CSV table of N, CA and C in Angstrom, one decimal:
chain,number,residue,atom,x,y,z
A,1,MET,N,0.8,-1.2,0.0
A,1,MET,CA,0.0,0.0,0.0
A,1,MET,C,0.9,1.2,0.0
A,2,ASN,N,1.9,1.2,0.8
A,2,ASN,CA,2.8,2.4,0.9
A,2,ASN,C,3.4,2.8,-0.4
A,3,CYS,N,3.9,1.9,-1.2
A,3,CYS,CA,4.5,2.2,-2.5
A,3,CYS,C,3.5,2.9,-3.4
A,4,PHE,N,2.3,2.4,-3.5
A,4,PHE,CA,1.2,3.0,-4.3
A,4,PHE,C,0.9,4.4,-3.8
A,5,TRP,N,0.8,4.5,-2.4
A,5,TRP,CA,0.4,5.7,-1.8
A,5,TRP,C,1.4,6.8,-2.0
A,6,ALA,N,2.7,6.4,-1.9
A,6,ALA,CA,3.8,7.4,-2.0
A,6,ALA,C,4.0,7.8,-3.5
A,7,GLN,N,3.9,6.8,-4.4
A,7,GLN,CA,4.4,7.0,-5.8
A,7,GLN,C,3.2,7.1,-6.8
A,8,GLY,N,2.1,6.6,-6.4
A,8,GLY,CA,1.0,6.5,-7.4
A,8,GLY,C,1.0,5.2,-8.1
A,9,PHE,N,0.0,4.9,-8.8
A,9,PHE,CA,-0.1,3.6,-9.6
A,9,PHE,C,1.0,3.6,-10.7
A,10,GLU,N,0.9,4.6,-11.5
A,10,GLU,CA,1.8,4.6,-12.7
A,10,GLU,C,3.3,4.6,-12.4
A,11,GLN,N,3.7,5.3,-11.4
A,11,GLN,CA,5.1,5.4,-11.0
A,11,GLN,C,5.6,4.2,-10.2
A,12,THR,N,4.7,3.4,-9.7
A,12,THR,CA,5.1,2.2,-8.9
A,12,THR,C,5.3,1.0,-9.8
A,13,SER,N,6.5,0.5,-9.8
A,13,SER,CA,6.8,-0.7,-10.7
A,13,SER,C,6.6,-2.0,-9.9
A,14,VAL,N,6.5,-3.1,-10.6
A,14,VAL,CA,6.3,-4.4,-10.0
A,14,VAL,C,7.6,-4.7,-9.2
A,15,ARG,N,8.7,-4.2,-9.7
A,15,ARG,CA,10.0,-4.4,-8.9
A,15,ARG,C,9.9,-3.7,-7.6
A,16,ASP,N,9.4,-2.4,-7.6
A,16,ASP,CA,9.3,-1.6,-6.4
A,16,ASP,C,8.4,-2.4,-5.4
A,17,LEU,N,7.3,-2.9,-5.9
A,17,LEU,CA,6.4,-3.7,-5.0
A,17,LEU,C,7.0,-4.9,-4.4
A,18,ALA,N,7.7,-5.7,-5.3
A,18,ALA,CA,8.3,-7.0,-4.9
A,18,ALA,C,9.4,-6.7,-3.9
A,19,GLU,N,10.2,-5.6,-4.1
A,19,GLU,CA,11.3,-5.3,-3.1
A,19,GLU,C,10.7,-4.9,-1.8
A,20,GLN,N,9.6,-4.1,-1.8
A,20,GLN,CA,9.0,-3.6,-0.6
A,20,GLN,C,8.4,-4.8,0.2
A,21,MET,N,7.9,-5.8,-0.5
A,21,MET,CA,7.3,-7.0,0.1
A,21,MET,C,8.3,-8.1,0.4
A,22,GLY,N,9.5,-8.0,-0.1
A,22,GLY,CA,10.5,-9.0,0.2
A,22,GLY,C,10.2,-10.3,-0.6
A,23,ILE,N,9.6,-10.2,-1.8
A,23,ILE,CA,9.3,-11.3,-2.6
A,23,ILE,C,9.8,-11.1,-4.0
A,24,THR,N,9.7,-12.1,-4.9
A,24,THR,CA,10.1,-11.9,-6.3
A,24,THR,C,8.9,-11.4,-7.1
A,25,GLY,N,9.2,-10.9,-8.2
A,25,GLY,CA,8.1,-10.4,-9.1
A,25,GLY,C,7.2,-11.6,-9.5
A,26,ALA,N,7.7,-12.8,-9.7
A,26,ALA,CA,6.9,-13.9,-10.0
A,26,ALA,C,6.0,-14.3,-8.9
A,27,SER,N,6.5,-14.2,-7.7
A,27,SER,CA,5.7,-14.5,-6.5
A,27,SER,C,4.6,-13.5,-6.4
A,28,LEU,N,4.9,-12.2,-6.7
A,28,LEU,CA,3.8,-11.2,-6.6
A,28,LEU,C,2.7,-11.5,-7.6
A,29,TYR,N,3.1,-11.9,-8.8
A,29,TYR,CA,2.1,-12.2,-9.8
A,29,TYR,C,1.3,-13.5,-9.4
A,30,ASN,N,1.9,-14.4,-8.8
A,30,ASN,CA,1.2,-15.7,-8.4
A,30,ASN,C,0.3,-15.3,-7.2
A,31,ALA,N,0.7,-14.5,-6.3
A,31,ALA,CA,-0.2,-14.2,-5.2
A,31,ALA,C,-1.3,-13.2,-5.5
A,32,PHE,N,-1.1,-12.2,-6.4
A,32,PHE,CA,-2.0,-11.1,-6.5
A,32,PHE,C,-2.6,-11.0,-8.0
A,33,GLY,N,-2.0,-11.7,-8.9
A,33,GLY,CA,-2.5,-11.6,-10.3
A,33,GLY,C,-1.7,-10.6,-11.0
A,34,ASP,N,-2.0,-9.4,-10.9
A,34,ASP,CA,-1.3,-8.3,-11.6
A,34,ASP,C,-1.2,-7.1,-10.8
A,35,LYS,N,-0.5,-6.1,-11.3
A,35,LYS,CA,-0.3,-4.9,-10.5
A,35,LYS,C,-1.6,-4.2,-10.2
A,36,ARG,N,-2.5,-4.1,-11.1
A,36,ARG,CA,-3.8,-3.5,-10.9
A,36,ARG,C,-4.6,-4.1,-9.9
A,37,SER,N,-4.6,-5.5,-9.8
A,37,SER,CA,-5.3,-6.2,-8.8
A,37,SER,C,-4.7,-5.9,-7.4
A,38,LEU,N,-3.4,-5.9,-7.3
A,38,LEU,CA,-2.8,-5.5,-6.1
A,38,LEU,C,-3.1,-4.1,-5.7
A,39,TYR,N,-3.1,-3.2,-6.6
A,39,TYR,CA,-3.5,-1.8,-6.3
A,39,TYR,C,-4.9,-1.7,-5.7
A,40,ARG,N,-5.8,-2.4,-6.4
A,40,ARG,CA,-7.2,-2.4,-5.9
A,40,ARG,C,-7.3,-2.9,-4.4
A,41,ARG,N,-6.5,-4.0,-4.1
A,41,ARG,CA,-6.5,-4.5,-2.8
A,41,ARG,C,-5.9,-3.5,-1.8
A,42,ALA,N,-4.8,-2.9,-2.2
A,42,ALA,CA,-4.2,-1.9,-1.4
A,42,ALA,C,-5.1,-0.7,-1.1
A,43,PHE,N,-5.8,-0.3,-2.2
A,43,PHE,CA,-6.8,0.8,-2.1
A,43,PHE,C,-7.9,0.5,-1.1
A,44,VAL,N,-8.5,-0.7,-1.2
A,44,VAL,CA,-9.5,-1.1,-0.3
A,44,VAL,C,-9.0,-1.2,1.2
A,45,HIS,N,-7.8,-1.6,1.3
A,45,HIS,CA,-7.1,-1.7,2.6
A,45,HIS,C,-7.0,-0.3,3.2
A,46,TYR,N,-6.5,0.7,2.4
A,46,TYR,CA,-6.4,2.1,2.8
A,46,TYR,C,-7.7,2.6,3.2
A,47,LEU,N,-8.8,2.4,2.4
A,47,LEU,CA,-10.1,2.9,2.8
A,47,LEU,C,-10.5,2.3,4.2
A,48,ALA,N,-10.3,1.0,4.4
A,48,ALA,CA,-10.7,0.4,5.6
A,48,ALA,C,-9.9,1.0,6.8
A,49,GLN,N,-8.6,1.2,6.6
A,49,GLN,CA,-7.8,1.6,7.7
A,49,GLN,C,-7.9,3.1,8.0
A,50,THR,N,-8.1,3.9,7.1
A,50,THR,CA,-8.1,5.4,7.3
A,50,THR,C,-9.5,6.0,7.2
A,51,VAL,N,-10.1,5.9,6.1
A,51,VAL,CA,-11.3,6.7,5.8
A,51,VAL,C,-12.5,6.1,6.7
A,52,ARG,N,-12.7,4.8,6.6
A,52,ARG,CA,-13.9,4.3,7.3
A,52,ARG,C,-13.7,4.4,8.8
A,53,ASP,N,-12.5,4.2,9.3
A,53,ASP,CA,-12.2,4.3,10.8
A,53,ASP,C,-12.5,5.8,11.2
A,54,ARG,N,-12.0,6.7,10.4
A,54,ARG,CA,-12.2,8.1,10.8
A,54,ARG,C,-13.7,8.5,10.8
A,55,VAL,N,-14.4,8.1,9.7
A,55,VAL,CA,-15.8,8.4,9.6
A,55,VAL,C,-16.6,7.8,10.8
A,56,ALA,N,-16.3,6.6,11.1
A,56,ALA,CA,-17.0,5.9,12.2
A,56,ALA,C,-16.7,6.6,13.5
A,57,ARG,N,-15.5,7.0,13.7
A,57,ARG,CA,-15.1,7.7,15.0
A,57,ARG,C,-15.8,9.1,15.1
A,58,LEU,N,-15.8,9.8,14.0
A,58,LEU,CA,-16.3,11.1,14.0
A,58,LEU,C,-17.8,11.2,14.1
A,59,GLU,N,-18.5,10.1,13.6
A,59,GLU,CA,-20.0,10.1,13.7
A,59,GLU,C,-20.5,10.1,15.1
A,60,LYS,N,-19.6,9.8,16.0
A,60,LYS,CA,-20.0,9.7,17.4
A,60,LYS,C,-19.9,11.1,18.1
A,61,LEU,N,-19.3,12.0,17.4
A,61,LEU,CA,-19.1,13.4,18.0
A,61,LEU,C,-20.2,14.3,17.6
A,62,PRO,N,-20.4,15.4,18.4
A,62,PRO,CA,-21.3,16.4,18.0
A,62,PRO,C,-20.9,17.0,16.6
A,63,PRO,N,-21.8,17.4,15.8
A,63,PRO,CA,-21.5,17.8,14.4
A,63,PRO,C,-20.3,18.8,14.3
A,64,ALA,N,-20.4,19.9,15.0
A,64,ALA,CA,-19.4,21.0,14.9
A,64,ALA,C,-18.0,20.4,15.3
A,65,LEU,N,-18.0,19.6,16.4
A,65,LEU,CA,-16.7,19.1,16.8
A,65,LEU,C,-16.2,18.0,15.8
A,66,ALA,N,-17.1,17.3,15.2
A,66,ALA,CA,-16.7,16.3,14.2
A,66,ALA,C,-16.0,16.9,13.0
A,67,ILE,N,-16.6,18.0,12.6
A,67,ILE,CA,-16.0,18.7,11.4
A,67,ILE,C,-14.7,19.3,11.8
A,68,ARG,N,-14.6,19.9,12.9
A,68,ARG,CA,-13.3,20.5,13.4
A,68,ARG,C,-12.3,19.4,13.6
A,69,THR,N,-12.6,18.3,14.2
A,69,THR,CA,-11.7,17.2,14.4
A,69,THR,C,-11.2,16.6,13.1
A,70,PHE,N,-12.2,16.5,12.1
A,70,PHE,CA,-11.8,16.0,10.8
A,70,PHE,C,-10.7,16.8,10.2
A,71,PHE,N,-10.9,18.1,10.1
A,71,PHE,CA,-9.9,18.9,9.5
A,71,PHE,C,-8.6,19.0,10.3
A,72,ASP,N,-8.7,19.0,11.7
A,72,ASP,CA,-7.5,19.0,12.5
A,72,ASP,C,-6.7,17.7,12.2
A,73,GLU,N,-7.3,16.6,12.1
A,73,GLU,CA,-6.6,15.3,11.9
A,73,GLU,C,-6.0,15.3,10.5
A,74,ILE,N,-6.7,15.8,9.5
A,74,ILE,CA,-6.1,15.9,8.2
A,74,ILE,C,-4.9,16.8,8.1
A,75,ILE,N,-5.0,17.9,8.8
A,75,ILE,CA,-3.8,18.8,8.8
A,75,ILE,C,-2.7,18.2,9.5
A,76,GLU,N,-2.9,17.7,10.7
A,76,GLU,CA,-1.9,17.1,11.5
A,76,GLU,C,-1.2,15.9,10.7
A,77,ARG,N,-2.0,15.1,10.1
A,77,ARG,CA,-1.4,14.0,9.4
A,77,ARG,C,-0.6,14.5,8.2
A,78,SER,N,-1.0,15.5,7.5
A,78,SER,CA,-0.3,16.1,6.4
A,78,SER,C,1.0,16.7,6.8
A,79,VAL,N,1.0,17.4,7.9
A,79,VAL,CA,2.2,18.1,8.4
A,79,VAL,C,3.2,17.1,8.9
A,80,ASP,N,2.7,16.0,9.5
A,80,ASP,CA,3.6,15.0,10.1
A,80,ASP,C,4.2,14.0,9.0
A,81,ASP,N,3.6,14.0,7.8
A,81,ASP,CA,4.0,13.0,6.8
A,81,ASP,C,5.2,13.6,6.0
A,82,GLU,N,6.3,13.1,6.3
A,82,GLU,CA,7.5,13.5,5.7
A,82,GLU,C,7.6,13.2,4.2
A,83,GLN,N,6.9,12.2,3.8
A,83,GLN,CA,6.8,11.8,2.4
A,83,GLN,C,5.9,12.6,1.6
A,84,ARG,N,5.0,13.4,2.2
A,84,ARG,CA,4.0,14.2,1.6
A,84,ARG,C,3.1,13.4,0.6
A,85,ARG,N,2.6,12.3,1.1
A,85,ARG,CA,1.8,11.4,0.2
A,85,ARG,C,0.4,11.9,-0.1
A,86,GLY,N,-0.1,12.7,0.8
A,86,GLY,CA,-1.5,13.2,0.6
A,86,GLY,C,-2.5,12.1,1.0
A,87,CYS,N,-3.7,12.2,0.5
A,87,CYS,CA,-4.7,11.2,0.7
A,87,CYS,C,-4.8,10.2,-0.5
A,88,MET,N,-4.6,9.0,-0.2
A,88,MET,CA,-4.6,8.0,-1.3
A,88,MET,C,-6.0,8.0,-2.1
A,89,LEU,N,-7.0,8.3,-1.4
A,89,LEU,CA,-8.4,8.3,-2.1
A,89,LEU,C,-8.4,9.5,-3.1
A,90,VAL,N,-7.9,10.6,-2.7
A,90,VAL,CA,-7.8,11.8,-3.6
A,90,VAL,C,-6.8,11.5,-4.7
A,91,ASN,N,-5.7,10.9,-4.3
A,91,ASN,CA,-4.7,10.6,-5.3
A,91,ASN,C,-5.2,9.7,-6.4
A,92,ALA,N,-5.9,8.7,-6.0
A,92,ALA,CA,-6.5,7.7,-6.9
A,92,ALA,C,-7.6,8.4,-7.8
A,93,ALA,N,-8.4,9.3,-7.2
A,93,ALA,CA,-9.4,9.9,-8.0
A,93,ALA,C,-8.7,10.8,-9.1
A,94,LEU,N,-7.6,11.4,-8.7
A,94,LEU,CA,-7.0,12.3,-9.7
A,94,LEU,C,-6.2,11.5,-10.8
A,95,GLU,N,-5.5,10.5,-10.3
A,95,GLU,CA,-4.6,9.7,-11.2
A,95,GLU,C,-5.3,8.7,-12.1
A,96,LEU,N,-6.2,8.0,-11.5
A,96,LEU,CA,-6.8,6.8,-12.2
A,96,LEU,C,-8.2,6.9,-12.5
A,97,ALA,N,-9.1,7.4,-11.7
A,97,ALA,CA,-10.5,7.4,-12.0
A,97,ALA,C,-10.9,7.9,-13.3
A,98,PRO,N,-10.3,8.9,-13.8
A,98,PRO,CA,-10.7,9.4,-15.2
A,98,PRO,C,-10.4,8.4,-16.3
A,99,TYR,N,-9.5,7.5,-16.0
A,99,TYR,CA,-9.0,6.5,-17.1
A,99,TYR,C,-9.4,5.1,-16.8
A,100,ASP,N,-9.8,4.8,-15.6
A,100,ASP,CA,-10.0,3.4,-15.1
A,100,ASP,C,-11.5,3.3,-14.7
A,101,ARG,N,-12.3,2.8,-15.6
A,101,ARG,CA,-13.7,2.7,-15.3
A,101,ARG,C,-14.0,1.8,-14.1
A,102,VAL,N,-13.2,0.7,-13.9
A,102,VAL,CA,-13.5,-0.2,-12.8
A,102,VAL,C,-13.2,0.5,-11.5
A,103,LEU,N,-12.1,1.2,-11.4
A,103,LEU,CA,-11.8,2.0,-10.2
A,103,LEU,C,-12.7,3.1,-10.0
A,104,ALA,N,-13.1,3.8,-11.0
A,104,ALA,CA,-14.1,4.9,-10.9
A,104,ALA,C,-15.4,4.4,-10.3
A,105,ARG,N,-15.8,3.2,-10.6
A,105,ARG,CA,-17.0,2.6,-10.1
A,105,ARG,C,-16.9,1.7,-8.9
A,106,SER,N,-15.7,1.8,-8.3
A,106,SER,CA,-15.3,0.9,-7.2
A,106,SER,C,-16.4,1.1,-6.1
A,107,ARG,N,-16.9,-0.1,-5.7
A,107,ARG,CA,-18.0,-0.1,-4.7
A,107,ARG,C,-17.4,0.5,-3.3
A,108,PRO,N,-16.3,0.0,-2.8
A,108,PRO,CA,-15.8,0.5,-1.6
A,108,PRO,C,-15.6,2.0,-1.6
A,109,GLN,N,-15.0,2.5,-2.7
A,109,GLN,CA,-14.8,4.0,-2.8
A,109,GLN,C,-16.1,4.7,-2.8
A,110,ARG,N,-17.0,4.2,-3.6
A,110,ARG,CA,-18.3,4.9,-3.7
A,110,ARG,C,-19.1,4.9,-2.4
A,111,GLU,N,-19.0,3.7,-1.6
A,111,GLU,CA,-19.7,3.7,-0.3
A,111,GLU,C,-19.1,4.7,0.7
A,112,VAL,N,-17.8,4.8,0.7
A,112,VAL,CA,-17.2,5.7,1.6
A,112,VAL,C,-17.5,7.1,1.3
A,113,LEU,N,-17.4,7.5,0.0
A,113,LEU,CA,-17.7,8.8,-0.4
A,113,LEU,C,-19.2,9.2,-0.2
A,114,GLU,N,-20.1,8.2,-0.5
A,114,GLU,CA,-21.5,8.5,-0.3
A,114,GLU,C,-21.8,8.6,1.1
A,115,GLY,N,-21.2,7.8,2.0
A,115,GLY,CA,-21.5,7.9,3.4
A,115,GLY,C,-21.0,9.2,4.0
A,116,ALA,N,-19.9,9.6,3.6
A,116,ALA,CA,-19.3,10.9,4.1
A,116,ALA,C,-20.2,12.1,3.6
A,117,ALA,N,-20.6,12.0,2.3
A,117,ALA,CA,-21.4,13.1,1.7
A,117,ALA,C,-22.8,13.1,2.4
A,118,ASN,N,-23.4,12.0,2.6
A,118,ASN,CA,-24.7,11.9,3.3
A,118,ASN,C,-24.6,12.4,4.7
A,119,GLY,N,-23.5,12.1,5.4
A,119,GLY,CA,-23.3,12.6,6.7
A,119,GLY,C,-23.2,14.1,6.7
A,120,ALA,N,-22.5,14.7,5.8
A,120,ALA,CA,-22.3,16.1,5.7
A,120,ALA,C,-23.6,16.8,5.4
A,121,LEU,N,-24.4,16.2,4.5
A,121,LEU,CA,-25.7,16.8,4.2
A,121,LEU,C,-26.7,16.7,5.4
A,122,ALA,N,-26.6,15.6,6.1
A,122,ALA,CA,-27.4,15.5,7.3
A,122,ALA,C,-27.0,16.6,8.3
A,123,LEU,N,-25.7,16.9,8.5
A,123,LEU,CA,-25.3,17.9,9.4
A,123,LEU,C,-25.8,19.3,8.9
A,124,LEU,N,-25.8,19.5,7.6
A,124,LEU,CA,-26.2,20.8,7.1
A,124,LEU,C,-27.8,20.9,7.4
A,125,GLY,N,-28.5,19.8,7.3
A,125,GLY,CA,-29.9,19.9,7.5
A,125,GLY,C,-30.3,20.2,8.9
A,126,THR,N,-29.4,19.9,9.9
A,126,THR,CA,-29.7,20.1,11.3
A,126,THR,C,-29.5,21.6,11.6
A,127,GLY,N,-28.7,22.3,10.8
A,127,GLY,CA,-28.5,23.7,11.1
A,127,GLY,C,-27.3,23.9,12.1
A,128,GLU,N,-26.6,22.8,12.4
A,128,GLU,CA,-25.5,22.9,13.3
A,128,GLU,C,-24.2,23.2,12.7
């Protein structure tokens, strides 16, 4: 996941991935199929570890505090990230979604984005 997150899909080679994982390129292909399949798995893992966890945690807070906490966490994470990777979800949307119909229609990505958007709309509807 970290190779793709730091370098993006196109700039990450199978060699980079194999070296990071401590396996051969052939083993990578045997285990994951191809680079795109591994990317999709890494992307789903990223969503599960970062976006879904954050949304679930913030849903428990009062609306104004949830919004403030969301941005505070994003800023803190960005400032502390020496590699300046940004958000893998945003990176994927910019790099691949316009050209990759499967990724653009990715169910996990769509569910996370729709959930966050619906939550924001609900907050706006309460006037808080």
